Amino acid sequence: MAAAWRAGVLILTKCPRIITSCSPEWQQTRHQCSLVTQQLQYRVCLRAHTLSQHSSAQMLQPPTVITTITRDTTYFTKVGADQLWEGVVAVSNAGRKRGRGKRVGRKKITDLNRGQMIGTGRANFLWPGLNTPVLKGRQVIQRKQLPPNPDRDAELVRIRDEMSRISYKANPPLLRGWSGSRFPGQSVGPPDPVGDYKFEGFDTKVLEFRLVTNMTGTLGRKQSFTAFVVVGNKNGLAGYGLGKSQNGRAAIRVAKNRAAQNLMFIPRFQNHTVFHNMYTKYHKTSIFVHKKQKGHGLVSHRVISTICEMMGIRDIHAKVEGSTKNVKAITKGFFNALIHQETHQDLADRMGLHVVETSKLRADLPVVVASPTDGIVRDKQLVDEEEDLEMDYDRLYFGGKVEYERPKKLPFYHKLRSYRYRKAEDYMRRNQAGCKVLRDAGLW
Amino acid sequence: MAAPAASRVFFAVHRILTRNSLRCSGHARHLCSGEPGGRSPADAHDPGSLFIQPEVQDILWRVTGFDLDKIFRERPSKDLQPAKYHLLTEKQLQEIQGEAVERGKKRLQMPPVMTCREDVEHILSDNPEIEGFDQHPYVFTDISYNLPDRSRSIVVREPNGKLRMATHNERDRMLQVYFPVPGRMYSIPEMFQEENVERLLRKGKYEYVLDRACVQFEPDDGSYIRVTQRIYEHIASVCEYDQLRSTRHFGGMAFYFAYYKKIDGLLVDMIQRDFLADAADLVKLYHILHPNCESAQQVKVQQVKDEQELIQLYLKFDSHHGGMVELALQTYNESREQTQTNLGN
């Protein structure tokens, strides 16, 4: 006690409920505590008395007394479980109207008694008639303590957690769709077999999955699901289909079976990309498709990428302009463009010219990929004087359309006067760095 | 500063901080002092001057072959770009193809064959009064513009006060510092260590190692000669001569075999692939490089012009594995006769 006094801090906690149940040593401590309290009062008085007599340098530090408020009773034994849980999970009426208490991560009521049986406990006893039968054959079973089960507590915790947690098993990342656990973008397996023909090597991906409603005279608002899917064998065969049903899964099944009935052959260049750049328009959706080299990958709208995966196109760049959210328009436009591609041989025949490929990978070696079948090659090239269209293979199939190029975003400070001055100064000195080297070298 | 601008000389000083950085200088030198394979050429001619003779160059150019598809074969690149397509008339196509042939010829330019360079100590001045001026040698490099690298003066002041011409190794490193060659590394890449070269040879990456050696080394560098000759020997041991055909290294390889009298394997390969004219050319090359050999004398005396006879004479007098070549020649003749009878029927 003296040590504590010297330290200048004494913590007194008034906690009779706990202390009464403590060991005799603690009772002793409690007694001392009350003594100290009396002494404290005495000493404080004493100090007040001597304050006037001593200089402040000789004064002892005053003790700091911290008190903690404790509750001597508990409501856990007085209130029922229902009321207690209400305190934890309840949502006000106003909150319920706003949709609170419906979210995924909300707290749920847990039955804490689950997993516990009468007659079983931490001390692993066999109670004949309670948790074991009294007779086993002819033998009377005696009360008996078994060795303790070390996993019991952990098992109880597991059972409780199972109730409170929402069981949500996520797909592995590669099997997930475009967003979360939603259907669009997800693979839903091959179409159902038709007769003997099993669609081996085929796969289906959902492009659109929506809840639609219809007002009927008898039923009122009638809800059903609509699924728009693409089916393909990843090797040049693909088709799309639409299915509707009251049941989501059924809608998908209908859609993929319809898609399987409408398979189309998609010509591909060297089994990895399209034959040429192209432009297509379906309603308000325009698509610019660019042929790309091996290793480029699919760089396009997610709907187009998914369709390409099903077709077996691996390298493409596509840009959708206009209505980019109309999945059906994108799909139909893209399919239309692909099935109307012109092969190199067709082009050579149409133009009466050699089609020659040059590639940086082969150091621009001219490779003749197609020549006119009749062997007659035009002497003179017909060139559109104004647009030079016929010469430019890249724009040959764009029909004069040009992609919108978003202007580069200017920095936020581009209007500041200081920045404009800086740019003007840069403009004045624009070539000086190189010139200085030449001047120093005496070459200029 | 009154000197005219054009005659100004710029010197750069490079302080070599550690002696260790000089250590690799002698690595290749002792290797190339002895002839590879333990054989010295019969004629004491300098291979470098023989190689640049026009008739030798003609033969080497002819035997290299010219397959455009192989010369411009697809090479891996980080810079991926889509292929371009052109609609061309017949005339335009011929023009563009002619250009490609010219570019192909440039690509097949042979790296020169040279004798191994030797370091000769050349002390320019000895100034013992400045001995111990620093712990490290100082290298002075003339970095004036428009000087050929081989005549650029580079000198070293040693800590003991001696001023000497830089060794070849020092020259290479200084030149790489001030005039870097794209693709060349300052220190020799690990792939040119002997065990790594062997590993690459087992994988059959002959052209890759040869190309990289061309970039990394000067053609008279001992390391270059060691690496290239090791590859030629390996190709001969596994009979994969065709890998270098239509590349810039085939001429160098053929010259190596002819110079060191090891053409039998290459001859067999040429005959088996129906390149009889090439085989005769190779024998002619052999005779140019070794004019005193028995078959060369016989050819001169008998005025032989026929390809087969030329090869037969070589087999008779100078071949080491005559049976092998003879068998190949026999098979060649038989198959030719057979095709002719087939055509006749």
Short mmCIF file of N, CA, C and O in Angstrom, two decimals, chain A residues 269 291-294 344 347 351 353-366 368 377-381 390 393 440 442-443, chain B residues 5-6 8 10 68-70 72-77 79-90 92-93 96-97 100 103 107 145:
data_model
loop_
_atom_site.label_atom_id
_atom_site.label_comp_id
_atom_site.label_asym_id
_atom_site.label_seq_id
_atom_site.Cartn_x
_atom_site.Cartn_y
_atom_site.Cartn_z
N PHE A 269 -9.94 -16.52 -90.02
CA PHE A 269 -8.62 -16.47 -90.65
C PHE A 269 -7.62 -17.21 -89.78
O PHE A 269 -7.41 -16.84 -88.61
N LYS A 291 -9.37 -6.76 -87.41
CA LYS A 291 -8.59 -8.01 -87.44
C LYS A 291 -7.29 -7.78 -86.66
O LYS A 291 -6.68 -6.72 -86.77
N LYS A 292 -6.89 -8.77 -85.87
CA LYS A 292 -5.67 -8.58 -85.07
C LYS A 292 -4.74 -9.77 -85.21
O LYS A 292 -5.15 -10.86 -85.63
N GLN A 293 -3.48 -9.55 -84.78
CA GLN A 293 -2.46 -10.59 -84.91
C GLN A 293 -2.56 -11.60 -83.77
O GLN A 293 -3.21 -11.33 -82.76
N LYS A 294 -1.88 -12.72 -83.92
CA LYS A 294 -1.90 -13.74 -82.88
C LYS A 294 -1.30 -13.18 -81.60
O LYS A 294 -0.29 -12.49 -81.64
N HIS A 344 -9.95 -13.82 -98.68
CA HIS A 344 -8.94 -13.16 -99.52
C HIS A 344 -9.11 -13.56 -100.98
O HIS A 344 -8.91 -12.75 -101.88
N LEU A 347 -11.86 -11.64 -102.52
CA LEU A 347 -11.43 -10.26 -102.76
C LEU A 347 -10.57 -10.17 -104.03
O LEU A 347 -10.76 -9.28 -104.87
N MET A 351 -11.62 -7.95 -107.23
CA MET A 351 -10.82 -6.79 -107.63
C MET A 351 -9.97 -7.08 -108.87
O MET A 351 -9.51 -6.15 -109.53
N LEU A 353 -6.96 -8.35 -108.56
CA LEU A 353 -5.61 -7.95 -108.11
C LEU A 353 -5.05 -9.01 -107.17
O LEU A 353 -5.81 -9.81 -106.62
N HIS A 354 -3.72 -9.00 -107.01
CA HIS A 354 -3.12 -9.90 -106.02
C HIS A 354 -3.40 -9.36 -104.61
O HIS A 354 -3.33 -8.15 -104.40
N VAL A 355 -3.68 -10.26 -103.70
CA VAL A 355 -3.77 -9.86 -102.29
C VAL A 355 -2.47 -10.29 -101.63
O VAL A 355 -2.14 -11.48 -101.62
N VAL A 356 -1.71 -9.32 -101.13
CA VAL A 356 -0.36 -9.59 -100.63
C VAL A 356 -0.29 -9.21 -99.16
O VAL A 356 -0.77 -8.14 -98.76
N GLU A 357 0.29 -10.10 -98.39
CA GLU A 357 0.40 -9.86 -96.94
C GLU A 357 1.84 -9.50 -96.59
O GLU A 357 2.77 -10.16 -97.07
N THR A 358 2.02 -8.47 -95.80
CA THR A 358 3.35 -8.20 -95.25
C THR A 358 3.22 -8.08 -93.74
O THR A 358 2.25 -7.52 -93.24
N SER A 359 4.20 -8.65 -93.07
CA SER A 359 4.12 -8.66 -91.61
C SER A 359 5.48 -8.28 -91.03
O SER A 359 6.52 -8.66 -91.57
N LYS A 360 5.44 -7.53 -89.94
CA LYS A 360 6.70 -7.13 -89.29
C LYS A 360 7.44 -8.34 -88.75
O LYS A 360 8.66 -8.35 -88.65
N LEU A 361 6.69 -9.39 -88.38
CA LEU A 361 7.34 -10.59 -87.83
C LEU A 361 8.21 -11.26 -88.89
O LEU A 361 9.19 -11.92 -88.55
N ARG A 362 7.87 -11.09 -90.16
CA ARG A 362 8.67 -11.68 -91.23
C ARG A 362 9.42 -10.60 -91.99
O ARG A 362 9.73 -10.77 -93.17
N ALA A 363 9.71 -9.50 -91.31
CA ALA A 363 10.49 -8.42 -91.89
C ALA A 363 9.92 -7.95 -93.23
O ALA A 363 10.65 -7.71 -94.18
N ASP A 364 8.59 -7.85 -93.28
CA ASP A 364 7.88 -7.32 -94.45
C ASP A 364 8.13 -8.10 -95.73
O ASP A 364 8.17 -7.54 -96.82
N LEU A 365 8.28 -9.40 -95.63
CA LEU A 365 8.38 -10.22 -96.83
C LEU A 365 7.00 -10.27 -97.50
O LEU A 365 6.01 -10.61 -96.85
N PRO A 366 6.89 -9.89 -98.78
CA PRO A 366 5.57 -9.95 -99.41
C PRO A 366 5.15 -11.41 -99.67
O PRO A 366 5.88 -12.14 -100.33
N VAL A 368 2.10 -13.65 -101.20
CA VAL A 368 0.85 -13.57 -101.97
C VAL A 368 -0.14 -14.55 -101.34
O VAL A 368 0.08 -15.76 -101.36
N VAL A 377 -4.82 -10.48 -114.15
CA VAL A 377 -4.60 -9.44 -113.15
C VAL A 377 -4.69 -8.09 -113.84
O VAL A 377 -4.15 -7.90 -114.92
N ARG A 378 -5.42 -7.18 -113.19
CA ARG A 378 -5.59 -5.85 -113.76
C ARG A 378 -4.25 -5.13 -113.88
O ARG A 378 -3.39 -5.26 -113.00
N ASP A 379 -4.05 -4.37 -114.98
CA ASP A 379 -2.79 -3.65 -115.14
C ASP A 379 -2.76 -2.40 -114.27
O ASP A 379 -1.78 -2.07 -113.63
N LYS A 380 -3.90 -1.73 -114.31
CA LYS A 380 -3.94 -0.43 -113.65
C LYS A 380 -4.84 -0.51 -112.43
O LYS A 380 -5.87 -1.19 -112.46
N GLN A 381 -4.43 0.16 -111.41
CA GLN A 381 -5.22 0.11 -110.20
C GLN A 381 -6.29 1.20 -110.25
O GLN A 381 -6.01 2.35 -110.62
N GLU A 390 -9.83 2.33 -102.25
CA GLU A 390 -9.57 1.00 -102.78
C GLU A 390 -8.17 0.50 -102.41
O GLU A 390 -7.92 -0.68 -102.35
N TYR A 393 -6.60 -1.35 -97.49
CA TYR A 393 -7.31 -2.56 -97.08
C TYR A 393 -7.97 -2.40 -95.72
O TYR A 393 -9.03 -2.94 -95.46
N ASP A 440 27.87 22.55 -79.52
CA ASP A 440 29.02 22.25 -78.67
C ASP A 440 30.04 21.42 -79.41
O ASP A 440 31.24 21.52 -79.16
N GLY A 442 30.71 21.69 -82.41
CA GLY A 442 31.26 22.46 -83.52
C GLY A 442 30.74 22.03 -84.86
O GLY A 442 31.36 22.27 -85.89
N LEU A 443 29.61 21.36 -84.86
CA LEU A 443 29.08 20.87 -86.14
C LEU A 443 27.99 21.78 -86.69
O LEU A 443 27.49 21.55 -87.77
N ALA B 5 36.93 24.58 -85.29
CA ALA B 5 36.00 23.67 -84.64
C ALA B 5 36.18 22.24 -85.11
O ALA B 5 36.10 21.30 -84.33
N ALA B 6 36.46 22.06 -86.39
CA ALA B 6 36.52 20.72 -86.94
C ALA B 6 37.69 19.91 -86.37
O ALA B 6 37.64 18.70 -86.31
N ARG B 8 38.91 20.08 -83.36
CA ARG B 8 38.89 19.88 -81.91
C ARG B 8 38.86 18.40 -81.58
O ARG B 8 38.21 17.62 -82.26
N PHE B 10 38.06 15.63 -78.56
CA PHE B 10 37.42 15.48 -77.26
C PHE B 10 37.93 14.23 -76.59
O PHE B 10 37.86 13.15 -77.18
N LEU B 68 14.06 -17.54 -99.66
CA LEU B 68 13.47 -16.34 -99.06
C LEU B 68 12.63 -16.67 -97.83
O LEU B 68 12.61 -15.93 -96.85
N ASP B 69 11.93 -17.80 -97.90
CA ASP B 69 11.07 -18.19 -96.77
C ASP B 69 11.88 -18.38 -95.51
O ASP B 69 11.42 -18.10 -94.41
N LYS B 70 13.10 -18.92 -95.69
CA LYS B 70 13.92 -19.15 -94.51
C LYS B 70 14.60 -17.85 -94.05
O LYS B 70 14.71 -17.60 -92.85
N PHE B 72 13.48 -14.86 -94.36
CA PHE B 72 12.47 -14.01 -93.70
C PHE B 72 11.52 -14.86 -92.87
O PHE B 72 10.32 -14.65 -92.90
N ARG B 73 12.03 -15.82 -92.20
CA ARG B 73 11.11 -16.65 -91.42
C ARG B 73 10.62 -15.85 -90.20
O ARG B 73 11.23 -14.84 -89.83
N GLU B 74 9.52 -16.34 -89.64
CA GLU B 74 8.90 -15.60 -88.54
C GLU B 74 9.80 -15.63 -87.32
O GLU B 74 10.21 -16.70 -86.88
N ARG B 75 10.13 -14.47 -86.82
CA ARG B 75 10.96 -14.40 -85.63
C ARG B 75 10.14 -13.80 -84.49
O ARG B 75 9.33 -12.91 -84.73
N PRO B 76 10.35 -14.30 -83.29
CA PRO B 76 9.58 -13.76 -82.17
C PRO B 76 9.91 -12.29 -81.95
O PRO B 76 11.06 -11.88 -82.10
N SER B 77 8.87 -11.53 -81.64
CA SER B 77 9.08 -10.10 -81.43
C SER B 77 8.16 -9.63 -80.32
O SER B 77 7.06 -10.14 -80.16
N ASP B 79 7.21 -6.49 -80.26
CA ASP B 79 6.42 -5.45 -80.89
C ASP B 79 5.43 -6.11 -81.85
O ASP B 79 5.73 -6.29 -83.03
N LEU B 80 4.28 -6.48 -81.33
CA LEU B 80 3.29 -7.17 -82.16
C LEU B 80 2.46 -6.16 -82.94
O LEU B 80 1.95 -5.20 -82.37
N GLN B 81 2.36 -6.39 -84.22
CA GLN B 81 1.52 -5.53 -85.05
C GLN B 81 0.75 -6.42 -86.01
O GLN B 81 1.28 -7.42 -86.48
N PRO B 82 -0.48 -6.05 -86.31
CA PRO B 82 -1.22 -6.88 -87.26
C PRO B 82 -0.57 -6.82 -88.63
O PRO B 82 0.03 -5.80 -89.00
N ALA B 83 -0.72 -7.91 -89.40
CA ALA B 83 -0.17 -7.95 -90.74
C ALA B 83 -0.89 -6.94 -91.61
O ALA B 83 -2.04 -6.58 -91.35
N LYS B 84 -0.20 -6.45 -92.66
CA LYS B 84 -0.83 -5.49 -93.56
C LYS B 84 -1.14 -6.19 -94.87
O LYS B 84 -0.40 -7.08 -95.29
N TYR B 85 -2.21 -5.76 -95.53
CA TYR B 85 -2.62 -6.37 -96.79
C TYR B 85 -2.62 -5.32 -97.87
O TYR B 85 -3.00 -4.17 -97.63
N HIS B 86 -2.16 -5.71 -99.03
CA HIS B 86 -2.10 -4.78 -100.16
C HIS B 86 -2.76 -5.43 -101.36
O HIS B 86 -2.64 -6.64 -101.56
N LEU B 87 -3.43 -4.61 -102.15
CA LEU B 87 -4.00 -5.08 -103.42
C LEU B 87 -3.08 -4.59 -104.52
O LEU B 87 -2.96 -3.39 -104.75
N LEU B 88 -2.38 -5.52 -105.15
CA LEU B 88 -1.32 -5.11 -106.06
C LEU B 88 -1.53 -5.65 -107.47
O LEU B 88 -2.05 -6.76 -107.65
N THR B 89 -1.09 -4.86 -108.44
CA THR B 89 -1.06 -5.35 -109.81
C THR B 89 0.18 -6.22 -109.98
O THR B 89 1.05 -6.26 -109.10
N GLU B 90 0.26 -6.89 -111.13
CA GLU B 90 1.40 -7.78 -111.39
C GLU B 90 2.72 -7.01 -111.28
O GLU B 90 3.68 -7.49 -110.66
N GLN B 92 3.40 -4.17 -109.73
CA GLN B 92 3.70 -3.75 -108.35
C GLN B 92 4.22 -4.93 -107.53
O GLN B 92 5.14 -4.79 -106.73
N LEU B 93 3.62 -6.11 -107.78
CA LEU B 93 4.04 -7.30 -107.05
C LEU B 93 5.49 -7.64 -107.36
O LEU B 93 6.28 -7.94 -106.46
N ILE B 96 7.83 -5.20 -105.59
CA ILE B 96 7.94 -5.41 -104.13
C ILE B 96 8.71 -6.71 -103.84
O ILE B 96 9.50 -6.80 -102.90
N GLN B 97 8.56 -7.70 -104.74
CA GLN B 97 9.31 -8.94 -104.56
C GLN B 97 10.80 -8.73 -104.84
O GLN B 97 11.65 -9.28 -104.15
N ALA B 100 12.34 -7.28 -101.90
CA ALA B 100 12.52 -8.29 -100.84
C ALA B 100 13.77 -9.11 -101.12
O ALA B 100 14.52 -9.45 -100.20
N ARG B 103 16.74 -7.10 -100.10
CA ARG B 103 16.87 -7.08 -98.63
C ARG B 103 17.38 -8.43 -98.12
O ARG B 103 18.17 -8.50 -97.18
N ARG B 107 20.67 -9.39 -95.88
CA ARG B 107 20.60 -10.18 -94.65
C ARG B 107 21.59 -11.32 -94.65
O ARG B 107 21.93 -11.85 -93.60
N TYR B 145 34.07 13.01 -83.04
CA TYR B 145 33.02 12.50 -83.91
C TYR B 145 33.63 11.94 -85.18
O TYR B 145 34.68 12.38 -85.64
#
